[in-house]
């Protein structure tokens, strides 16, 4: 088990960008106004990106409500506005409006219509929905979602975030480093925040092939249990990355008759 506040991973020789975050958009090194895209939608980032559905987004200690995270191989910064959200891509391929809409589940219909439909099918959900305005159901990477679920067994939210971060740092591709000046914040002095604020690096979630090649001892050294080891071994039984992903997508898209 790693001691709190210490993050260990193999050093990668590939050069990666050092990104400075300037939400005021005044500095030459921060994202310019042309880099930002705005989406008019009743989305509330605090209920959608806060840990629970997804475990990789970091709330930043800045004047605006901002969240930093990774979508695929892109590092994305989201900022909340009164009736909209805006974002910019800090590293990797540019994230389009269509991709954000898909990630937030907005392509299935207007958000309020979806919430009404869900509430009609579940009394409990109807009660919860009233307490969480602007909540979206994220359409996330399937492999990452599975490992997030596995890590959730017998763990609290902050530890799930910590384990997922360690999994990315050990087996994922390094996308960028964040320059000093802006830290992640949360509720309390959490190990996941301490490690991120020291390392200041963002990684893509590892591929099926990388996870399949992980040894049992290395996964356990990260703090992962036998369930994660079993799934990684299951991945190894598939002949290629594409076969595993195709099986997952078919399982996700299968609808009861």
mmCIF file of C-alpha atoms in Angstrom:
data_model
loop_
_atom_site.group_PDB
_atom_site.id
_atom_site.type_symbol
_atom_site.label_atom_id
_atom_site.label_comp_id
_atom_site.label_asym_id
_atom_site.label_seq_id
_atom_site.Cartn_x
_atom_site.Cartn_y
_atom_site.Cartn_z
ATOM 1 C CA UNK A 1 0.000 0.000 0.000
ATOM 2 C CA UNK A 2 1.300 3.464 -0.803
ATOM 3 C CA UNK A 3 1.654 5.904 2.077
ATOM 4 C CA UNK A 4 -0.752 8.825 1.897
ATOM 5 C CA UNK A 5 0.555 11.712 -0.161
ATOM 6 C CA UNK A 6 3.068 9.655 -2.160
ATOM 7 C CA UNK A 7 2.478 8.707 -5.785
ATOM 8 C CA UNK A 8 4.786 6.254 -7.487
ATOM 9 C CA UNK A 9 4.880 5.476 -11.179
ATOM 10 C CA UNK A 10 7.405 4.710 -13.874
ATOM 11 C CA UNK A 11 9.002 7.767 -15.432
ATOM 12 C CA UNK A 12 8.085 8.206 -19.073
ATOM 13 C CA UNK A 13 10.619 9.645 -21.472
ATOM 14 C CA UNK A 14 8.061 11.273 -23.799
ATOM 15 C CA UNK A 15 7.866 15.048 -23.502
ATOM 16 C CA UNK A 16 4.466 16.312 -22.379
ATOM 17 C CA UNK A 17 3.125 19.868 -22.254
ATOM 18 C CA UNK A 18 3.258 21.965 -19.106
ATOM 19 C CA UNK A 19 -0.117 23.713 -18.877
ATOM 20 C CA UNK A 20 -0.866 26.933 -17.021
ATOM 21 C CA UNK A 21 -4.472 27.573 -16.012
ATOM 22 C CA UNK A 22 -5.702 31.168 -16.233
ATOM 23 C CA UNK A 23 -9.457 31.340 -15.776
ATOM 24 C CA UNK A 24 -9.361 35.131 -15.907
ATOM 25 C CA UNK A 25 -8.102 34.762 -19.498
ATOM 26 C CA UNK A 26 -5.689 37.656 -19.060
ATOM 27 C CA UNK A 27 -2.342 35.894 -19.276
ATOM 28 C CA UNK A 28 -0.629 35.004 -22.520
ATOM 29 C CA UNK A 29 0.086 31.476 -21.262
ATOM 30 C CA UNK A 30 -3.491 30.594 -20.303
ATOM 31 C CA UNK A 31 -6.353 29.540 -22.594
ATOM 32 C CA UNK A 32 -7.413 32.442 -24.814
ATOM 33 C CA UNK A 33 -11.043 33.432 -25.373
ATOM 34 C CA UNK A 34 -10.951 31.687 -28.751
ATOM 35 C CA UNK A 35 -10.163 28.393 -27.012
ATOM 36 C CA UNK A 36 -13.406 28.336 -25.012
ATOM 37 C CA UNK A 37 -16.683 26.771 -26.140
ATOM 38 C CA UNK A 38 -20.009 27.501 -24.447
ATOM 39 C CA UNK A 39 -23.005 25.180 -24.204
ATOM 40 C CA UNK A 40 -26.370 26.586 -23.174
ATOM 41 C CA UNK A 41 -27.874 23.786 -21.065
ATOM 42 C CA UNK A 42 -29.211 23.384 -17.511
ATOM 43 C CA UNK A 43 -26.157 21.380 -16.463
ATOM 44 C CA UNK A 44 -24.793 21.715 -12.932
ATOM 45 C CA UNK A 45 -21.163 20.624 -12.813
ATOM 46 C CA UNK A 46 -21.050 20.251 -9.022
ATOM 47 C CA UNK A 47 -23.659 17.475 -9.058
ATOM 48 C CA UNK A 48 -22.551 15.915 -12.349
ATOM 49 C CA UNK A 49 -18.745 15.813 -12.108
ATOM 50 C CA UNK A 50 -18.334 15.517 -8.358
ATOM 51 C CA UNK A 51 -17.284 11.976 -7.360
ATOM 52 C CA UNK A 52 -20.057 9.424 -7.435
ATOM 53 C CA UNK A 53 -20.591 8.815 -11.145
ATOM 54 C CA UNK A 54 -17.048 9.622 -12.201
ATOM 55 C CA UNK A 55 -13.927 9.562 -10.045
ATOM 56 C CA UNK A 56 -11.326 11.544 -11.984
ATOM 57 C CA UNK A 57 -12.522 15.158 -12.045
ATOM 58 C CA UNK A 58 -10.843 17.665 -9.739
ATOM 59 C CA UNK A 59 -12.514 20.820 -8.445
ATOM 60 C CA UNK A 60 -10.036 23.684 -8.628
ATOM 61 C CA UNK A 61 -9.374 26.221 -5.897
ATOM 62 C CA UNK A 62 -10.201 29.254 -8.030
ATOM 63 C CA UNK A 63 -12.782 32.050 -7.911
ATOM 64 C CA UNK A 64 -15.026 30.371 -10.489
ATOM 65 C CA UNK A 65 -16.511 26.897 -10.183
ATOM 66 C CA UNK A 66 -14.127 24.890 -12.332
ATOM 67 C CA UNK A 67 -13.376 21.190 -12.834
ATOM 68 C CA UNK A 68 -10.305 19.630 -14.425
ATOM 69 C CA UNK A 69 -10.249 16.137 -15.868
ATOM 70 C CA UNK A 70 -9.669 13.829 -18.809
ATOM 71 C CA UNK A 71 -11.967 12.738 -21.625
ATOM 72 C CA UNK A 72 -10.270 10.024 -23.654
ATOM 73 C CA UNK A 73 -6.855 11.483 -24.523
ATOM 74 C CA UNK A 74 -7.890 15.103 -23.946
ATOM 75 C CA UNK A 75 -7.369 17.186 -20.808
ATOM 76 C CA UNK A 76 -10.450 19.351 -20.346
ATOM 77 C CA UNK A 77 -11.269 22.300 -18.102
ATOM 78 C CA UNK A 78 -14.997 22.905 -17.418
ATOM 79 C CA UNK A 79 -16.316 26.122 -15.879
ATOM 80 C CA UNK A 80 -19.838 26.695 -14.577
ATOM 81 C CA UNK A 81 -21.897 29.712 -15.627
ATOM 82 C CA UNK A 82 -25.386 30.649 -14.482
ATOM 83 C CA UNK A 83 -27.263 29.095 -17.415
ATOM 84 C CA UNK A 84 -24.478 27.366 -19.290
ATOM 85 C CA UNK A 85 -21.117 25.657 -19.068
ATOM 86 C CA UNK A 86 -17.942 26.430 -20.959
ATOM 87 C CA UNK A 87 -14.824 24.409 -21.537
ATOM 88 C CA UNK A 88 -11.437 24.391 -23.210
ATOM 89 C CA UNK A 89 -9.024 21.626 -24.143
ATOM 90 C CA UNK A 90 -5.688 22.030 -22.372
ATOM 91 C CA UNK A 91 -3.926 19.064 -23.984
ATOM 92 C CA UNK A 92 -4.713 16.441 -26.618
ATOM 93 C CA UNK A 93 -7.330 16.531 -29.386
ATOM 94 C CA UNK A 94 -9.828 19.384 -29.160
ATOM 95 C CA UNK A 95 -13.086 18.418 -27.465
ATOM 96 C CA UNK A 96 -16.065 19.385 -29.617
ATOM 97 C CA UNK A 97 -19.529 20.475 -28.540
ATOM 98 C CA UNK A 98 -20.961 17.222 -29.895
ATOM 99 C CA UNK A 99 -18.543 15.193 -27.791
ATOM 100 C CA UNK A 100 -19.441 17.126 -24.634
ATOM 101 C CA UNK A 101 -23.150 16.703 -25.330
ATOM 102 C CA UNK A 102 -22.613 12.972 -25.763
ATOM 103 C CA UNK A 103 -20.490 12.744 -22.581
ATOM 104 C CA UNK A 104 -23.179 14.532 -20.569
ATOM 105 C CA UNK A 105 -25.929 12.347 -22.035
ATOM 106 C CA UNK A 106 -27.709 15.320 -23.607
ATOM 107 C CA UNK A 107 -28.144 13.645 -27.000
ATOM 108 C CA UNK A 108 -30.868 11.395 -25.594
ATOM 109 C CA UNK A 109 -33.205 14.390 -25.310
ATOM 110 C CA UNK A 110 -33.723 17.608 -23.349
ATOM 111 C CA UNK A 111 -32.387 17.209 -19.837
ATOM 112 C CA UNK A 112 -35.644 18.085 -18.075
ATOM 113 C CA UNK A 113 -37.622 15.629 -20.236
ATOM 114 C CA UNK A 114 -35.168 12.868 -19.372
ATOM 115 C CA UNK A 115 -35.358 13.628 -15.667
ATOM 116 C CA UNK A 116 -39.165 13.542 -15.812
ATOM 117 C CA UNK A 117 -39.121 10.184 -17.597
ATOM 118 C CA UNK A 118 -36.682 8.695 -15.071
ATOM 119 C CA UNK A 119 -38.719 10.030 -12.157
ATOM 120 C CA UNK A 120 -41.918 8.431 -13.487
ATOM 121 C CA UNK A 121 -40.263 5.014 -13.498
ATOM 122 C CA UNK A 122 -38.796 5.290 -9.981
ATOM 123 C CA UNK A 123 -40.372 7.012 -6.979
ATOM 124 C CA UNK A 124 -37.054 7.190 -5.173
ATOM 125 C CA UNK A 125 -35.374 8.795 -8.186
ATOM 126 C CA UNK A 126 -38.136 11.379 -8.348
ATOM 127 C CA UNK A 127 -37.306 12.403 -4.766
ATOM 128 C CA UNK A 128 -33.563 12.445 -5.391
ATOM 129 C CA UNK A 129 -33.934 14.436 -8.617
ATOM 130 C CA UNK A 130 -35.531 17.298 -6.720
ATOM 131 C CA UNK A 131 -32.389 17.574 -4.583
ATOM 132 C CA UNK A 132 -29.966 17.424 -7.519
ATOM 133 C CA UNK A 133 -30.996 19.951 -10.172
ATOM 134 C CA UNK A 134 -28.876 19.885 -13.306
ATOM 135 C CA UNK A 135 -27.624 16.346 -12.719
ATOM 136 C CA UNK A 136 -26.599 14.530 -15.925
ATOM 137 C CA UNK A 137 -26.040 10.817 -16.388
ATOM 138 C CA UNK A 138 -22.530 10.632 -17.805
ATOM 139 C CA UNK A 139 -21.776 8.443 -20.816
ATOM 140 C CA UNK A 140 -18.283 7.409 -19.801
ATOM 141 C CA UNK A 141 -15.599 5.111 -21.120
ATOM 142 C CA UNK A 142 -16.798 1.574 -20.467
ATOM 143 C CA UNK A 143 -13.529 0.136 -19.166
ATOM 144 C CA UNK A 144 -13.034 3.070 -16.795
ATOM 145 C CA UNK A 145 -16.620 2.718 -15.580
ATOM 146 C CA UNK A 146 -16.121 -0.977 -14.830
ATOM 147 C CA UNK A 147 -12.950 -0.351 -12.826
ATOM 148 C CA UNK A 148 -14.616 2.517 -10.996
ATOM 149 C CA UNK A 149 -17.408 0.143 -10.000
ATOM 150 C CA UNK A 150 -14.900 -2.489 -8.919
ATOM 151 C CA UNK A 151 -13.013 0.036 -6.786
ATOM 152 C CA UNK A 152 -16.293 1.088 -5.182
ATOM 153 C CA UNK A 153 -16.608 -2.228 -3.363
ATOM 154 C CA UNK A 154 -15.950 -1.641 0.355
ATOM 155 C CA UNK A 155 -14.388 1.785 -0.298
ATOM 156 C CA UNK A 156 -15.507 5.344 0.303
ATOM 157 C CA UNK A 157 -15.621 7.927 -2.478
ATOM 158 C CA UNK A 158 -12.302 9.612 -1.737
ATOM 159 C CA UNK A 159 -10.483 6.278 -1.713
ATOM 160 C CA UNK A 160 -12.126 5.235 -4.991
ATOM 161 C CA UNK A 161 -10.797 8.465 -6.529
ATOM 162 C CA UNK A 162 -7.357 7.714 -5.093
ATOM 163 C CA UNK A 163 -7.262 4.164 -6.496
ATOM 164 C CA UNK A 164 -8.443 5.300 -9.934
ATOM 165 C CA UNK A 165 -5.807 8.042 -10.014
ATOM 166 C CA UNK A 166 -3.100 5.529 -9.125
ATOM 167 C CA UNK A 167 -4.318 3.156 -11.814
ATOM 168 C CA UNK A 168 -4.114 5.932 -14.417
ATOM 169 C CA UNK A 169 -0.676 7.079 -13.241
ATOM 170 C CA UNK A 170 0.783 3.573 -13.322
ATOM 171 C CA UNK A 171 -0.651 2.242 -16.596
ATOM 172 C CA UNK A 172 -2.105 5.232 -18.456
ATOM 173 C CA UNK A 173 -0.504 7.632 -20.920
ATOM 174 C CA UNK A 174 0.794 10.898 -19.451
ATOM 175 C CA UNK A 175 -1.055 13.740 -21.164
ATOM 176 C CA UNK A 176 0.193 16.906 -19.450
ATOM 177 C CA UNK A 177 1.552 18.487 -16.303
ATOM 178 C CA UNK A 178 -0.185 21.368 -14.556
ATOM 179 C CA UNK A 179 2.014 24.340 -13.704
ATOM 180 C CA UNK A 180 2.084 25.517 -10.074
ATOM 181 C CA UNK A 181 -0.441 28.150 -9.085
ATOM 182 C CA UNK A 182 -3.774 26.320 -9.077
ATOM 183 C CA UNK A 183 -4.521 23.386 -6.761
ATOM 184 C CA UNK A 184 -7.351 20.876 -6.541
ATOM 185 C CA UNK A 185 -9.602 21.260 -3.510
ATOM 186 C CA UNK A 186 -12.231 19.200 -1.748
ATOM 187 C CA UNK A 187 -13.855 18.456 1.559
ATOM 188 C CA UNK A 188 -11.028 17.948 4.001
ATOM 189 C CA UNK A 189 -7.381 16.940 3.805
ATOM 190 C CA UNK A 190 -7.757 13.959 1.463
ATOM 191 C CA UNK A 191 -4.922 11.766 0.204
ATOM 192 C CA UNK A 192 -6.211 11.932 -3.371
ATOM 193 C CA UNK A 193 -5.930 15.745 -3.323
ATOM 194 C CA UNK A 194 -2.531 15.732 -1.652
ATOM 195 C CA UNK A 195 -1.135 13.326 -4.235
ATOM 196 C CA UNK A 196 -2.566 15.283 -7.167
ATOM 197 C CA UNK A 197 -1.346 18.649 -5.866
ATOM 198 C CA UNK A 198 2.162 17.245 -5.454
ATOM 199 C CA UNK A 199 2.401 15.374 -8.765
ATOM 200 C CA UNK A 200 0.218 17.746 -10.859
ATOM 201 C CA UNK A 201 -0.079 15.303 -13.765
ATOM 202 C CA UNK A 202 -3.037 14.057 -15.795
ATOM 203 C CA UNK A 203 -3.185 10.663 -17.494
ATOM 204 C CA UNK A 204 -5.474 8.880 -19.921
ATOM 205 C CA UNK A 205 -7.188 5.812 -18.522
ATOM 206 C CA UNK A 206 -5.150 2.724 -19.454
ATOM 207 C CA UNK A 207 -6.104 0.587 -22.405
ATOM 208 C CA UNK A 208 -7.497 -2.924 -22.111
ATOM 209 C CA UNK A 209 -4.141 -4.291 -23.298
ATOM 210 C CA UNK A 210 -2.234 -2.431 -20.566
ATOM 211 C CA UNK A 211 -4.631 -3.611 -17.885
ATOM 212 C CA UNK A 212 -4.523 -7.181 -19.160
ATOM 213 C CA UNK A 213 -0.723 -7.143 -18.926
ATOM 214 C CA UNK A 214 -0.745 -5.898 -15.318
ATOM 215 C CA UNK A 215 0.506 -8.424 -12.790
ATOM 216 C CA UNK A 216 -1.516 -9.399 -9.740
ATOM 217 C CA UNK A 217 1.212 -8.124 -7.436
ATOM 218 C CA UNK A 218 1.373 -4.708 -9.120
ATOM 219 C CA UNK A 219 -2.390 -4.215 -8.932
ATOM 220 C CA UNK A 220 -2.431 -5.182 -5.273
ATOM 221 C CA UNK A 221 0.486 -2.798 -4.640
ATOM 222 C CA UNK A 222 -1.747 0.024 -5.877
ATOM 223 C CA UNK A 223 -4.327 -0.912 -3.256
ATOM 224 C CA UNK A 224 -6.660 -2.789 -5.626
ATOM 225 C CA UNK A 225 -8.250 -6.033 -4.482
ATOM 226 C CA UNK A 226 -9.004 -9.412 -5.973
ATOM 227 C CA UNK A 227 -11.933 -8.120 -8.058
ATOM 228 C CA UNK A 228 -9.677 -5.806 -10.069
ATOM 229 C CA UNK A 229 -7.168 -8.621 -10.491
ATOM 230 C CA UNK A 230 -9.936 -10.924 -11.740
ATOM 231 C CA UNK A 231 -11.193 -8.403 -14.295
ATOM 232 C CA UNK A 232 -7.672 -7.718 -15.561
ATOM 233 C CA UNK A 233 -7.225 -11.470 -16.019
ATOM 234 C CA UNK A 234 -10.560 -11.588 -17.870
ATOM 235 C CA UNK A 235 -9.296 -8.864 -20.204
ATOM 236 C CA UNK A 236 -6.282 -11.044 -20.979
ATOM 237 C CA UNK A 237 -8.556 -13.806 -22.348
ATOM 238 C CA UNK A 238 -9.728 -11.592 -25.210
ATOM 239 C CA UNK A 239 -7.561 -11.746 -28.367
ATOM 240 C CA UNK A 240 -7.429 -7.963 -28.865
ATOM 241 C CA UNK A 241 -8.459 -4.611 -27.410
ATOM 242 C CA UNK A 242 -11.214 -4.267 -29.978
ATOM 243 C CA UNK A 243 -12.812 -7.596 -29.058
ATOM 244 C CA UNK A 244 -13.082 -6.637 -25.392
ATOM 245 C CA UNK A 245 -14.493 -3.199 -26.169
ATOM 246 C CA UNK A 246 -16.977 -4.642 -28.651
ATOM 247 C CA UNK A 247 -18.209 -7.097 -26.010
ATOM 248 C CA UNK A 248 -18.596 -4.290 -23.474
ATOM 249 C CA UNK A 249 -20.462 -2.071 -25.935
ATOM 250 C CA UNK A 250 -22.838 -4.885 -26.870
ATOM 251 C CA UNK A 251 -23.492 -5.533 -23.188
ATOM 252 C CA UNK A 252 -24.167 -1.834 -22.571
ATOM 253 C CA UNK A 253 -26.419 -1.388 -25.613
ATOM 254 C CA UNK A 254 -28.407 -4.576 -25.095
ATOM 255 C CA UNK A 255 -32.032 -3.717 -24.300
ATOM 256 C CA UNK A 256 -34.597 -6.058 -22.733
ATOM 257 C CA UNK A 257 -37.294 -7.117 -25.175
#
